[in-house]
PDB file of C-alpha atoms and ligand atoms in Angstrom:
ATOM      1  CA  UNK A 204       0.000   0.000   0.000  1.00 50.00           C
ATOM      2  CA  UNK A 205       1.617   3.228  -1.387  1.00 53.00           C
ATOM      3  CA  UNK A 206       1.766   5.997   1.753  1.00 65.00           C
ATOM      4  CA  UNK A 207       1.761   8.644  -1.301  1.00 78.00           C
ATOM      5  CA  UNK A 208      -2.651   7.567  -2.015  1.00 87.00           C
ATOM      6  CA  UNK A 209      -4.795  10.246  -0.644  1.00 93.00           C
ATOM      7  CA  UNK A 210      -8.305   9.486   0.569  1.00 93.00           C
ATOM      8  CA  UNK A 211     -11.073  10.685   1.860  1.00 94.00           C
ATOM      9  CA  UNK A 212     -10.384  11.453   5.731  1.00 91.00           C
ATOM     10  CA  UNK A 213     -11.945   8.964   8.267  1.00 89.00           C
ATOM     11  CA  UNK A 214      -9.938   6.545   6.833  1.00 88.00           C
ATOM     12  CA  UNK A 215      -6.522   8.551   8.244  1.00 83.00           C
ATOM     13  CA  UNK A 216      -8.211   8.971  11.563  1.00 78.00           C
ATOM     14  CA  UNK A 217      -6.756   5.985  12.765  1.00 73.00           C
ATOM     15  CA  UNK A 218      -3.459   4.194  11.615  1.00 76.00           C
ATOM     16  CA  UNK A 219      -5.729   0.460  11.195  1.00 88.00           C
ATOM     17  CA  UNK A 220      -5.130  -0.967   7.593  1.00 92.00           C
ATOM     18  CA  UNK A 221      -8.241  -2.558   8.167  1.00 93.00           C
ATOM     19  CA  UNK A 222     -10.100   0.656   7.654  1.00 92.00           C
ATOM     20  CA  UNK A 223      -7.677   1.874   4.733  1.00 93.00           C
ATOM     21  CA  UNK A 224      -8.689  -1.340   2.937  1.00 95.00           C
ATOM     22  CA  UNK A 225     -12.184  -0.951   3.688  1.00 96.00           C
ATOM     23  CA  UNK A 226     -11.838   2.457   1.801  1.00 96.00           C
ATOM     24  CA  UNK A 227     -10.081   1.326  -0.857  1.00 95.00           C
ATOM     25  CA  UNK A 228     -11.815  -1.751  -1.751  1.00 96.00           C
ATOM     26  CA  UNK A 229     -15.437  -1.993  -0.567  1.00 97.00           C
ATOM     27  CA  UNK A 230     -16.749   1.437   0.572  1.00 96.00           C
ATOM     28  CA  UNK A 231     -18.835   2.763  -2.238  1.00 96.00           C
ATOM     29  CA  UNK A 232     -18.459  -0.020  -4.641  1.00 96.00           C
ATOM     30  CA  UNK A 233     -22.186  -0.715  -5.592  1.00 97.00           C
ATOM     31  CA  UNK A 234     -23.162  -4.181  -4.471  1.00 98.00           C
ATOM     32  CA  UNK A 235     -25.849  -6.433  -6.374  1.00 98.00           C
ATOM     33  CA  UNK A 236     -25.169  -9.401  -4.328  1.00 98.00           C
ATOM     34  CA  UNK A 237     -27.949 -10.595  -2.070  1.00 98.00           C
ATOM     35  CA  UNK A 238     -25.282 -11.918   0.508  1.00 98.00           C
ATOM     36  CA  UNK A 239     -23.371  -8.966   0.555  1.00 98.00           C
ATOM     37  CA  UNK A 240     -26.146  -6.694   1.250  1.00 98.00           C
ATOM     38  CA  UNK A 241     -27.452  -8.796   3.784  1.00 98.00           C
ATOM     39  CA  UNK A 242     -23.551  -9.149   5.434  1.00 98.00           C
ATOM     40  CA  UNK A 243     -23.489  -5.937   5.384  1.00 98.00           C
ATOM     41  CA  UNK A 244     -26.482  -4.761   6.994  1.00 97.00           C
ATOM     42  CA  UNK A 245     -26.069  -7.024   9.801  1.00 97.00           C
ATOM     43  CA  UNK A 246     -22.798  -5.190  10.451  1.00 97.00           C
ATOM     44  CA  UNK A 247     -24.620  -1.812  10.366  1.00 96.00           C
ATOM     45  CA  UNK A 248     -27.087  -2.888  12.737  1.00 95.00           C
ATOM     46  CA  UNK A 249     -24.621  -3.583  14.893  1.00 95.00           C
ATOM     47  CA  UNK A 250     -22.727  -0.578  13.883  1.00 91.00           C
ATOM     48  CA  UNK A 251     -25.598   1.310  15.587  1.00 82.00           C
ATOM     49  CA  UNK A 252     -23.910   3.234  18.540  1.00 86.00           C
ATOM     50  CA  UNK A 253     -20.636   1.430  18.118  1.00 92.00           C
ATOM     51  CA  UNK A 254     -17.300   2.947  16.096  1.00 92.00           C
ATOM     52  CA  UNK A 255     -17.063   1.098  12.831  1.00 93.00           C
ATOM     53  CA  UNK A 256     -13.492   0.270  13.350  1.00 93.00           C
ATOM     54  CA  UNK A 257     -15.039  -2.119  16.367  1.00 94.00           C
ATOM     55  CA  UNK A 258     -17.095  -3.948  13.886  1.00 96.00           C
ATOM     56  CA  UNK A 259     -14.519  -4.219  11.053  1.00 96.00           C
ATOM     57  CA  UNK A 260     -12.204  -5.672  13.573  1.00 95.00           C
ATOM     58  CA  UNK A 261     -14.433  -8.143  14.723  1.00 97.00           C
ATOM     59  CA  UNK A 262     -16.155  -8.877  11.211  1.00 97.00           C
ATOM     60  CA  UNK A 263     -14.377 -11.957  10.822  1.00 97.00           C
ATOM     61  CA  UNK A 264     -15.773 -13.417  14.640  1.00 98.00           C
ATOM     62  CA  UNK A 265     -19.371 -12.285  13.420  1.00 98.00           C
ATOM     63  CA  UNK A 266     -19.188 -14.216  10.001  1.00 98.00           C
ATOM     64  CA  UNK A 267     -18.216 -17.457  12.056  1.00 98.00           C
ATOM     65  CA  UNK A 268     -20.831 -16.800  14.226  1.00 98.00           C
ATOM     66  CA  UNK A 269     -23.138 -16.005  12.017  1.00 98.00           C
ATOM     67  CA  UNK A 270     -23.085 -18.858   9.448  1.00 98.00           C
ATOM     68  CA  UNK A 271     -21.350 -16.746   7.206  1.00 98.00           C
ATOM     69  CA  UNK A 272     -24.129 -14.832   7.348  1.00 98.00           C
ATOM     70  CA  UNK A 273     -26.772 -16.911   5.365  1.00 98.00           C
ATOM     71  CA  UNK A 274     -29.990 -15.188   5.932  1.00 98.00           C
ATOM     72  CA  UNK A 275     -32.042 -18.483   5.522  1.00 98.00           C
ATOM     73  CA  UNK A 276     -29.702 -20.474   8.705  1.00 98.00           C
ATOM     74  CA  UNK A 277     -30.012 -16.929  10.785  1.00 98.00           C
ATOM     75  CA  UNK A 278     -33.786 -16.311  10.255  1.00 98.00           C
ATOM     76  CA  UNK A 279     -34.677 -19.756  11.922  1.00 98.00           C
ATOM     77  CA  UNK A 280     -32.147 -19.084  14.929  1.00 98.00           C
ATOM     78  CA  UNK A 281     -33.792 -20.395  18.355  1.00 98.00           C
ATOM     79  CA  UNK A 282     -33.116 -19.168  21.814  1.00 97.00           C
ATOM     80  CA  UNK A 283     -30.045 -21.982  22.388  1.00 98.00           C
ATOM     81  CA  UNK A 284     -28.150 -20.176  19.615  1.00 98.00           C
ATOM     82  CA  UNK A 285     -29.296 -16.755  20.980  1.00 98.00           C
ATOM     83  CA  UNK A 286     -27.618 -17.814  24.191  1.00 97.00           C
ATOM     84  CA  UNK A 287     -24.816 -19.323  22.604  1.00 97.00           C
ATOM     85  CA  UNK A 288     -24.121 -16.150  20.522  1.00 98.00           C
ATOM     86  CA  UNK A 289     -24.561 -14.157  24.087  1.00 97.00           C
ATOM     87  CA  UNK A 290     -21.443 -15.987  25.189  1.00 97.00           C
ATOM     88  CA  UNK A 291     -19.088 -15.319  22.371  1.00 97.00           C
ATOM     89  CA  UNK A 292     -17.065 -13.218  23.599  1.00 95.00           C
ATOM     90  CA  UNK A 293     -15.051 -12.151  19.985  1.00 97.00           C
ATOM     91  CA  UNK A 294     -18.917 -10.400  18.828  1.00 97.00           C
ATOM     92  CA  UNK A 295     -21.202  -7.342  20.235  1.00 95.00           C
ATOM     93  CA  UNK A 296     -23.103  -9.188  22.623  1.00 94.00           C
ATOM     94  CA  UNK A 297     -25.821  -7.435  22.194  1.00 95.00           C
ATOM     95  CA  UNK A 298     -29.481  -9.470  22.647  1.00 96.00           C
ATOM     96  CA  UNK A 299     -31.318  -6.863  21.636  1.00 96.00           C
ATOM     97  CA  UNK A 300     -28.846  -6.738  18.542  1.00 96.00           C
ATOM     98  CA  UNK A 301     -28.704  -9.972  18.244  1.00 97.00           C
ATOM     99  CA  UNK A 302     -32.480 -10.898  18.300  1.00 97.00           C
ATOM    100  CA  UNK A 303     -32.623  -8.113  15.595  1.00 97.00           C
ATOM    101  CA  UNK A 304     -30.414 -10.046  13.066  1.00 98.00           C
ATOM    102  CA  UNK A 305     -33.011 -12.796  13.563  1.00 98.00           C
ATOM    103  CA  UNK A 306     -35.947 -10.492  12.503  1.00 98.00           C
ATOM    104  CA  UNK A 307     -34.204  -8.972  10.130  1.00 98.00           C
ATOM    105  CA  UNK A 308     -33.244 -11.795   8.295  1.00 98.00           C
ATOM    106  CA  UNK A 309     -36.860 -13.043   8.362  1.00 98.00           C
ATOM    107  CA  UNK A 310     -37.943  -9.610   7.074  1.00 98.00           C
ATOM    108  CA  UNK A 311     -34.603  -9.938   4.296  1.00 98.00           C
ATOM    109  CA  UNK A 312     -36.470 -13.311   3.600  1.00 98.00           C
ATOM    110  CA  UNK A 313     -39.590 -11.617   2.964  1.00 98.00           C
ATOM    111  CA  UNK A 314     -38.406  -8.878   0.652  1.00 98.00           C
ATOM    112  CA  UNK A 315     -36.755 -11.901  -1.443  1.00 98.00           C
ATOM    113  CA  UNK A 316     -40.236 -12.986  -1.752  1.00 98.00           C
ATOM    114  CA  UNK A 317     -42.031  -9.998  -3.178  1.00 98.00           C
ATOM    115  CA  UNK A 318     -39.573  -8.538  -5.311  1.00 98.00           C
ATOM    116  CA  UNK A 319     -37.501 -11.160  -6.355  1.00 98.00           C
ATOM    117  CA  UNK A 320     -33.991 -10.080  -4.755  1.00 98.00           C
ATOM    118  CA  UNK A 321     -33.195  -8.122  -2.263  1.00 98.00           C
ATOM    119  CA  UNK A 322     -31.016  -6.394  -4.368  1.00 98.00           C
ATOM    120  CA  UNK A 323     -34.091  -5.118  -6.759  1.00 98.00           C
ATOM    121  CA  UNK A 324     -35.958  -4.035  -3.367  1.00 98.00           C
ATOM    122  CA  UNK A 325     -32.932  -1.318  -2.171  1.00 98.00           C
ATOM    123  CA  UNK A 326     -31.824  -0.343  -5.708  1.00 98.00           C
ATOM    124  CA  UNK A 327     -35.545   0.683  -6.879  1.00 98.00           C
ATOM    125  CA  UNK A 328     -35.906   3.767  -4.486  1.00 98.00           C
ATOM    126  CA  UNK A 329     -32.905   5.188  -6.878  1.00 98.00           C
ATOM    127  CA  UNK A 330     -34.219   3.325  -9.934  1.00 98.00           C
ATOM    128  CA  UNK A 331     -31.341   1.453 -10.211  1.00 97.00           C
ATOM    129  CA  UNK A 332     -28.503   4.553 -10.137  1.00 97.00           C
ATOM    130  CA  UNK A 333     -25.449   5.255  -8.063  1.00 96.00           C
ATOM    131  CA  UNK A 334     -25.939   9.048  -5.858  1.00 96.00           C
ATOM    132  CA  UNK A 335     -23.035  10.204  -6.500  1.00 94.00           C
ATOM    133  CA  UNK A 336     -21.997  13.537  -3.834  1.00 91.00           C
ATOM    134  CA  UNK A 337     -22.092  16.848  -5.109  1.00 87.00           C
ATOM    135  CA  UNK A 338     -19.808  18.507  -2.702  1.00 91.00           C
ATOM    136  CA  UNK A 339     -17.460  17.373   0.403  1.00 91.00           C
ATOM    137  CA  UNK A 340     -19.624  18.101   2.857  1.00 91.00           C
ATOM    138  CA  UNK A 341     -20.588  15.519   5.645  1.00 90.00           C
ATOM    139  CA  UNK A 342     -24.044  14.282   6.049  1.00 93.00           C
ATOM    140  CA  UNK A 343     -25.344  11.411   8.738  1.00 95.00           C
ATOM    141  CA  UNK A 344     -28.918  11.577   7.146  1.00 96.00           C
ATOM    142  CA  UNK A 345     -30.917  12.495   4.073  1.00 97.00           C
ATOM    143  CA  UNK A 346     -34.242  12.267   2.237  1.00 97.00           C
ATOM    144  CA  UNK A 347     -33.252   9.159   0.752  1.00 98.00           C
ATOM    145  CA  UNK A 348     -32.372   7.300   4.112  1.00 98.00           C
ATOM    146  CA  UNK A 349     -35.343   8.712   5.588  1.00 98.00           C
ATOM    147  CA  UNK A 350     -37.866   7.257   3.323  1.00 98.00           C
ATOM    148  CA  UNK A 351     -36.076   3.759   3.182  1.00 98.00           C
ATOM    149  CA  UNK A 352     -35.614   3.548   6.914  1.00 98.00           C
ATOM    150  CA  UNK A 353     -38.941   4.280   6.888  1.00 98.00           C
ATOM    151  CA  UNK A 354     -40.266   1.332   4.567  1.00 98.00           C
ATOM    152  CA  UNK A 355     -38.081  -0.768   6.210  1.00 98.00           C
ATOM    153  CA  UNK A 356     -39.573  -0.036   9.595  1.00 98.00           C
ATOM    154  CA  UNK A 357     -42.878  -0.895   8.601  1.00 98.00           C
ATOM    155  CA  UNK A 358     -41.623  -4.031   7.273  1.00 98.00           C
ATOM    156  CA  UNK A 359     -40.043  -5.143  10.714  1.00 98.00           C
ATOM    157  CA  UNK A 360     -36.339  -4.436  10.357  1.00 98.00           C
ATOM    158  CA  UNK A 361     -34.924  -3.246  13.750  1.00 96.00           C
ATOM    159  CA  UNK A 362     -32.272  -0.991  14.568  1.00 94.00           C
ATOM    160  CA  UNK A 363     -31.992   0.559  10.981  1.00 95.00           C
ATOM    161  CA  UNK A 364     -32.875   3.965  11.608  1.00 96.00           C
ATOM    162  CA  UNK A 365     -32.090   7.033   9.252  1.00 97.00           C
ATOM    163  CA  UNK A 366     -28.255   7.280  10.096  1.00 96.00           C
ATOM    164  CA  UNK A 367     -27.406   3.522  10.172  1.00 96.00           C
ATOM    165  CA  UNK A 368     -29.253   3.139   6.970  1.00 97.00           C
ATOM    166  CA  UNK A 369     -27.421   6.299   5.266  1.00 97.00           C
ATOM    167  CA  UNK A 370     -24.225   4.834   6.401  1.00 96.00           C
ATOM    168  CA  UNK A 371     -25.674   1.702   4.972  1.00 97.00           C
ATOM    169  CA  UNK A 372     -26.616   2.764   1.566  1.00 98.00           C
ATOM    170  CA  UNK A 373     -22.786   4.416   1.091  1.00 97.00           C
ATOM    171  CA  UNK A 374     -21.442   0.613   2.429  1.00 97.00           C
ATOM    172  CA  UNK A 375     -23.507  -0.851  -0.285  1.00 98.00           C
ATOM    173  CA  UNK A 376     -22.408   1.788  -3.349  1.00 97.00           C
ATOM    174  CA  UNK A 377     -25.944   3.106  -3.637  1.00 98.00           C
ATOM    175  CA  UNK A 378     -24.483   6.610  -2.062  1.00 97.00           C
ATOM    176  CA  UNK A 379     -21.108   7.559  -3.094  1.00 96.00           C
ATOM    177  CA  UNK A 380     -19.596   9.641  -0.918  1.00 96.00           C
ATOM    178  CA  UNK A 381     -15.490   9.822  -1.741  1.00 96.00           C
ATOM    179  CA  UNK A 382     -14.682  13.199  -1.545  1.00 95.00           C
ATOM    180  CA  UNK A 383     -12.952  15.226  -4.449  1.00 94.00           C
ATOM    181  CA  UNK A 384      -9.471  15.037  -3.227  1.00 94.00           C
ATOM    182  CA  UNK A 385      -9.658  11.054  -2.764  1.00 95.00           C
ATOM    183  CA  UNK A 386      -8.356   8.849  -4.882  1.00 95.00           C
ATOM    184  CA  UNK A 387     -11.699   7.046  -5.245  1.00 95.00           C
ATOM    185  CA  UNK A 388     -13.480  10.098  -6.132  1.00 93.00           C
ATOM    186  CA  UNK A 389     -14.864   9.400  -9.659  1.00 86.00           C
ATOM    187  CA  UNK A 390     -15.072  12.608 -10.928  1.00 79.00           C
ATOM    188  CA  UNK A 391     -16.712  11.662 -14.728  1.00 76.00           C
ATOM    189  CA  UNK A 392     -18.957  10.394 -13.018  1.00 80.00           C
ATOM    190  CA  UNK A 393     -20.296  13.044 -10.866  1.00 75.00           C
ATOM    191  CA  UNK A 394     -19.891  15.518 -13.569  1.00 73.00           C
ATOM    192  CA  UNK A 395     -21.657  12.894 -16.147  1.00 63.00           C
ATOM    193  CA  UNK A 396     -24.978  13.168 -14.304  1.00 50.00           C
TER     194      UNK A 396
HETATM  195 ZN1  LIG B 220     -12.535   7.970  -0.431  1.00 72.49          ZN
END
């Protein structure tokens, strides 16, 4: 890894080269896989009042845990894996978190069910296109995170409020959000549109 790349700036905030290489290879790069989006949105859920650095470290424990995260083996969970999953030390143990993954993965399950993929459910509210961001500023929240949080409140999902789901939607490439001096910033791209 070249010390001469410049990026956007939370990755710098810390020296971990698990965050740099979350940058540079997965933040922002739009994801149609159905496991991905559903890996990654049990890591934002548990993001949720936690650094991000935390739950990049401890990724790896999580997918173990988690049967790789396979929504189908996680949505049928019962209370003896809820208590084994309590007493893993190397995850958040969280039961309120924890219990969420559960629902959510039924309520991943369901989405599956009525649209086909999961990946044709979060990709219609932009009809299909990458947001890409018009200036450097920061945002936690916009219109766009509002309304899905809000749809996917009313279909069951827990802990996926406005700011998890904004930080969500830039995990998952549906917001881009590199800033103009990184070296990820696409500028074409954002002038294109
Ligand atoms: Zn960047």
């Amino acid at each position: 890894m070249s010390e001469n790349i410049i990026r956007c700036n939370w990755p710098n905030l810390n020296k971990s080269q698990i965050y740099t290489q979350y940058h540079d290879n997965e933040w922002g790069v739009a994801s149609y896989d159905d496991s991905y989006l559903f890996e990654m949105f049990v890591l934002e859920s548990f993001h949720c009042g936690l650094s991000w650095l935390i739950i990049l470290k401890k990724r790896e424990a999580f997918k173990i845990a988690f049967d790789n995260f396979d929504y189908n083996k996680i949505a049928n969970y019962d209370e003896n894996k809820v208590l084994q999953l309590l007493d893993n030390s190397d995850i958040v143990r969280s039961k309120a978190k924890i219990n969420a993954t559960i629902t959510n993965a039924q309520a991943f399950i369901k989405i599956i069910n009525e649209y086909g993929s999961f990946c044709n459910y979060i990709w219609g509210f932009t009809n299909n296109q990458v947001i890409y961001a018009k200036s450097d500023e920061f945002y936690s929240k916009n219109e766009l995170s509002d309304k899905i949080a809000l749809d996917l409140k009313k279909r069951g999902f827990k802990f996926m409020g406005s700011v998890t789901t904004y930080s969500y939607l830039e995990a998952i490439g549906i917001l881009n959000n590199h800033t103009s001096m990184c070296f990820k910033y696409d500028k074409h791209k954002v002038e294109g549109k």
